[in-house]
C-alpha positions as a Python dict, from the first residue, in 0.01 Angstrom:
ca = {
    (1, 'M'): (0, 0, 0),
    (2, 'L'): (139, -240, -262),
    (3, 'H'): (162, 35, -523),
    (4, 'L'): (315, 275, -272),
    (5, 'L'): (589, 31, -173),
    (6, 'T'): (671, -127, -508),
    (7, 'R'): (609, 137, -777),
    (8, 'K'): (788, 458, -865),
    (9, 'I'): (632, 773, -719),
    (10, 'N'): (537, 1052, -960),
    (11, 'R'): (713, 1343, -792),
    (12, 'R'): (562, 1621, -1001),
    (13, 'N'): (206, 1510, -936),
    (14, 'T'): (283, 1460, -568),
    (15, 'L'): (421, 1814, -530),
    (16, 'D'): (120, 1959, -714),
    (17, 'Q'): (-119, 1774, -484),
    (18, 'M'): (77, 1879, -173),
    (19, 'A'): (35, 2241, -279),
    (20, 'A'): (-339, 2188, -328),
    (21, 'V'): (-388, 2014, 5),
    (22, 'G'): (-155, 2225, 220),
    (23, 'P'): (-100, 2593, 131),
    (24, 'E'): (-433, 2632, -49),
    (25, 'S'): (-623, 2495, 253),
    (26, 'L'): (-418, 2680, 515),
    (27, 'L'): (-619, 3001, 544),
    (28, 'I'): (-958, 2841, 598),
    (29, 'A'): (-811, 2586, 842),
    (30, 'L'): (-647, 2860, 1050),
    (31, 'L'): (-958, 3080, 1049),
    (32, 'T'): (-1170, 2788, 1164),
    (33, 'A'): (-925, 2692, 1439),
    (34, 'G'): (-895, 3050, 1561),
    (35, 'F'): (-1270, 3101, 1597),
    (36, 'V'): (-1317, 2756, 1752),
    (37, 'G'): (-1055, 2845, 2013),
    (38, 'M'): (-1231, 3174, 2083),
    (39, 'V'): (-1576, 3014, 2117),
    (40, 'F'): (-1444, 2736, 2339),
    (41, 'T'): (-1276, 2989, 2566),
    (42, 'V'): (-1593, 3198, 2594),
    (43, 'Q'): (-1791, 2890, 2697),
    (44, 'V'): (-1532, 2749, 2937),
    (45, 'A'): (-1369, 3056, 3091),
    (46, 'R'): (-1687, 3202, 3242),
    (47, 'E'): (-1771, 2874, 3413),
    (48, 'F'): (-1421, 2804, 3538),
    (49, 'I'): (-1373, 3158, 3666),
    (50, 'S'): (-1699, 3136, 3861),
    (51, 'L'): (-1560, 2819, 4024),
    (52, 'G'): (-1230, 2988, 4103),
    (53, 'A'): (-1039, 2779, 3849),
    (54, 'G'): (-952, 3047, 3596),
    (55, 'N'): (-589, 2934, 3597),
    (56, 'V'): (-674, 2610, 3411),
    (57, 'V'): (-861, 2765, 3117),
    (58, 'G'): (-558, 2755, 2888),
    (59, 'G'): (-475, 2396, 2970),
    (60, 'V'): (-829, 2270, 2916),
    (61, 'L'): (-845, 2451, 2582),
    (62, 'A'): (-508, 2309, 2476),
    (63, 'L'): (-611, 1953, 2567),
    (64, 'S'): (-943, 1982, 2383),
    (65, 'L'): (-784, 2123, 2069),
    (66, 'T'): (-491, 1882, 2065),
    (67, 'R'): (-673, 1560, 2140),
    (68, 'E'): (-997, 1612, 1950),
    (69, 'L'): (-1103, 1946, 1802),
    (70, 'G'): (-786, 2024, 1609),
    (71, 'P'): (-738, 1698, 1416),
    (72, 'V'): (-1110, 1637, 1357),
    (73, 'L'): (-1204, 1989, 1244),
    (74, 'T'): (-900, 2014, 1018),
    (75, 'A'): (-989, 1678, 863),
    (76, 'V'): (-1349, 1790, 811),
    (77, 'I'): (-1233, 2107, 635),
    (78, 'V'): (-992, 1915, 411),
    (79, 'T'): (-1265, 1660, 334),
    (80, 'G'): (-1501, 1932, 218),
    (81, 'R'): (-1241, 2116, 19),
    (82, 'V'): (-999, 1850, -107),
    (83, 'G'): (-1178, 1515, -78),
    (84, 'S'): (-1470, 1640, -284),
    (85, 'A'): (-1229, 1780, -544),
    (86, 'F'): (-1053, 1444, -571),
    (87, 'A'): (-1380, 1261, -633),
    (88, 'A'): (-1508, 1520, -881),
    (89, 'E'): (-1183, 1550, -1076),
    (90, 'I'): (-1115, 1177, -1109),
    (91, 'G'): (-1486, 1105, -1162),
    (92, 'T'): (-1491, 1346, -1454),
    (93, 'M'): (-1182, 1178, -1597),
    (94, 'Q'): (-1355, 840, -1560),
    (95, 'V'): (-1679, 934, -1737),
    (96, 'T'): (-1493, 1114, -2018),
    (97, 'E'): (-1273, 806, -2072),
    (98, 'Q'): (-949, 981, -1976),
    (99, 'I'): (-871, 692, -1741),
    (100, 'D'): (-898, 455, -2038),
    (101, 'A'): (-657, 679, -2228),
    (102, 'L'): (-406, 648, -1943),
    (103, 'L'): (-435, 270, -1960),
    (104, 'M'): (-381, 281, -2337),
    (105, 'L'): (-59, 475, -2270),
    (106, 'R'): (46, 203, -2022),
    (107, 'T'): (13, 443, -1728),
    (108, 'D'): (-139, 292, -1416),
    (109, 'P'): (-409, 532, -1284),
    (110, 'I'): (-334, 420, -929),
    (111, 'D'): (30, 528, -961),
    (112, 'Y'): (-50, 846, -1155),
    (113, 'L'): (-365, 971, -979),
    (114, 'V'): (-414, 798, -643),
    (115, 'I'): (-70, 760, -485),
    (116, 'P'): (29, 1131, -519),
    (117, 'R'): (-297, 1235, -351),
    (118, 'V'): (-254, 984, -68),
    (119, 'I'): (102, 1099, -1),
    (120, 'A'): (-1, 1466, -16),
    (121, 'C'): (-285, 1424, 234),
    (122, 'C'): (-81, 1209, 472),
    (123, 'L'): (204, 1461, 479),
    (124, 'M'): (15, 1789, 477),
    (125, 'L'): (-272, 1715, 714),
    (126, 'P'): (-47, 1674, 1022),
    (127, 'I'): (121, 2006, 938),
    (128, 'L'): (-216, 2178, 898),
    (129, 'T'): (-328, 2027, 1228),
    (130, 'I'): (-26, 2155, 1423),
    (131, 'L'): (-68, 2503, 1277),
    (132, 'S'): (-439, 2492, 1362),
    (133, 'L'): (-357, 2399, 1722),
    (134, 'V'): (-128, 2699, 1757),
    (135, 'T'): (-388, 2929, 1602),
    (136, 'G'): (-669, 2792, 1820),
    (137, 'I'): (-466, 2842, 2138),
    (138, 'A'): (-377, 3194, 2024),
    (139, 'G'): (-746, 3271, 1967),
    (140, 'G'): (-830, 3140, 2313),
    (141, 'L'): (-549, 3346, 2465),
    (142, 'L'): (-684, 3660, 2301),
    (143, 'I'): (-1032, 3608, 2444),
    (144, 'A'): (-912, 3501, 2788),
    (145, 'T'): (-688, 3806, 2832),
    (146, 'T'): (-921, 4069, 2685),
    (147, 'M'): (-1263, 3953, 2802),
    (148, 'Y'): (-1195, 3765, 3126),
    (149, 'G'): (-877, 3925, 3258),
    (150, 'V'): (-677, 3601, 3267),
    (151, 'S'): (-306, 3675, 3275),
    (152, 'Q'): (-116, 3578, 2961),
    (153, 'T'): (153, 3416, 3177),
    (154, 'V'): (-103, 3212, 3370),
    (155, 'F'): (-274, 3102, 3048),
    (156, 'L'): (46, 2989, 2877),
    (157, 'E'): (180, 2822, 3190),
    (158, 'S'): (-145, 2627, 3212),
    (159, 'V'): (-102, 2515, 2850),
    (160, 'R'): (255, 2405, 2921),
    (161, 'S'): (155, 2215, 3235),
    (162, 'F'): (-139, 2031, 3082),
    (163, 'L'): (3, 1930, 2744),
    (164, 'T'): (239, 1639, 2708),
    (165, 'L'): (446, 1517, 2415),
    (166, 'W'): (205, 1226, 2373),
    (167, 'D'): (-85, 1467, 2316),
    (168, 'I'): (102, 1627, 2025),
    (169, 'C'): (198, 1285, 1888),
    (170, 'S'): (-160, 1159, 1912),
    (171, 'A'): (-285, 1462, 1715),
    (172, 'T'): (-23, 1396, 1446),
    (173, 'I'): (-111, 1026, 1424),
    (174, 'K'): (-481, 1104, 1395),
    (175, 'A'): (-418, 1361, 1124),
    (176, 'F'): (-203, 1113, 929),
    (177, 'V'): (-476, 847, 939),
    (178, 'F'): (-747, 1101, 852),
    (179, 'G'): (-541, 1217, 554),
    (180, 'A'): (-511, 862, 424),
    (181, 'L'): (-886, 808, 465),
    (182, 'I'): (-975, 1130, 280),
    (183, 'A'): (-747, 1053, -14),
    (184, 'V'): (-833, 686, -50),
    (185, 'I'): (-1210, 737, -20),
    (186, 'G'): (-1218, 1041, -249),
    (187, 'T'): (-1009, 880, -523),
    (188, 'S'): (-1182, 541, -502),
    (189, 'W'): (-1527, 694, -550),
    (190, 'G'): (-1389, 896, -838),
    (191, 'L'): (-1245, 588, -1009),
    (192, 'T'): (-1576, 399, -980),
    (193, 'T'): (-1792, 683, -1115),
    (194, 'T'): (-2047, 596, -1383),
    (195, 'G'): (-2340, 775, -1545),
    (196, 'G'): (-2203, 1101, -1678),
    (197, 'A'): (-2240, 1436, -1503),
    (198, 'K'): (-2508, 1306, -1267),
    (199, 'G'): (-2279, 1022, -1162),
    (200, 'V'): (-1998, 1267, -1089),
    (201, 'G'): (-2223, 1464, -855),
    (202, 'Q'): (-2339, 1150, -677),
    (203, 'S'): (-1984, 1020, -638),
    (204, 'T'): (-1866, 1352, -498),
    (205, 'T'): (-2147, 1368, -242),
    (206, 'T'): (-2103, 1005, -141),
    (207, 'A'): (-1726, 1045, -110),
    (208, 'V'): (-1762, 1340, 130),
    (209, 'V'): (-2025, 1169, 344),
    (210, 'T'): (-1831, 842, 355),
    (211, 'A'): (-1506, 1018, 444),
    (212, 'L'): (-1673, 1213, 726),
    (213, 'L'): (-1826, 897, 872),
    (214, 'A'): (-1492, 716, 845),
    (215, 'I'): (-1315, 1005, 1019),
    (216, 'F'): (-1561, 1009, 1311),
    (217, 'I'): (-1554, 632, 1355),
    (218, 'C'): (-1175, 610, 1335),
    (219, 'N'): (-1145, 906, 1571),
    (220, 'F'): (-1345, 716, 1833),
    (221, 'L'): (-1141, 399, 1787),
    (222, 'M'): (-806, 579, 1803),
    (223, 'T'): (-914, 785, 2104),
    (224, 'W'): (-1025, 470, 2282),
    (225, 'V'): (-688, 306, 2214),
    (226, 'M'): (-470, 610, 2290),
    (227, 'F'): (-636, 742, 2606),
    (228, 'Q'): (-742, 440, 2807),
    (229, 'G'): (-730, 448, 3185),
    (230, 'T'): (-756, 738, 3426),
    (231, 'G'): (-630, 1074, 3305),
    (232, 'S'): (-381, 1279, 3505),
    (233, 'S'): (-327, 1592, 3298),
    (234, 'V'): (-572, 1809, 3494),
    (235, 'L'): (-439, 1699, 3832),
    (236, 'K'): (-84, 1758, 3715),
    (237, 'G'): (-179, 2103, 3586),
    (238, 'L'): (-346, 2191, 3916),
}
C-alpha cells in the first residue's frame, strides 16, 4: 500500500499485466460461467418445477451466481492461470539473479514487478466477474427455456425481481479483494523463491494453494459481514 500511494506507477507494465489478466483470461472464465449456470439450472429447475415454483428458477440462479459462484469461480480460474504465472515468472527472475540486476539499476522490484500486477488484478477481476455473471445467467436461461419450458419473460423477470444493486456491488467488492490476494500472494512467493528450478516449482504450487485458501477464507468473512440478518430477496421475488 505504501508503494502504491507514494511511488510512481509503471504504466507500460500495468497495461501489459491488465491484458494478461483480463482479455487473455476472458474465454475460459466465460466458458466456465456458462456451463456452471447450465448445471445449476438443471439441478434446481427440476426440483422447483416439481414444487410448482418454476417462476423463481432465474432469480435463484442469479442470486447464487452473483453472491457466491461468480466471484469465487472467476477468482479460482484467475488463480490457476495468472497467480501461478506470477509466481513462476518472478521466481525464475529471482533464482537467475534478475531481481539483483534490477536493484543494481536502482529499480525497485516492488514498483516494477508487484504494483502493476496488483493493479491489473484488482481492476480486471471485477470486470471478468460481471461478464461471467451475465454469461452464467444466459446459460441458465438457455437450459430453462429449452429443457424445462420456462418462459424467457418469466425467467428474466425473476432475475430482475430477486437481484438488488447491493448484490452486484458485493460481487464487485469480493472480486476486487480476491484480485489483490491473488497478485500479492503470487508475487510474494515469487520474490522469496530459492533453490533453482525446483524452488520455482515449489513456490508456484504453494502460491496457488495459499491463494485458493485465502480466497475461500476471505469469501466466508466477507459473506458473513455483507449478508447478516434475515434475507428477503426470495420473498420479494415471490
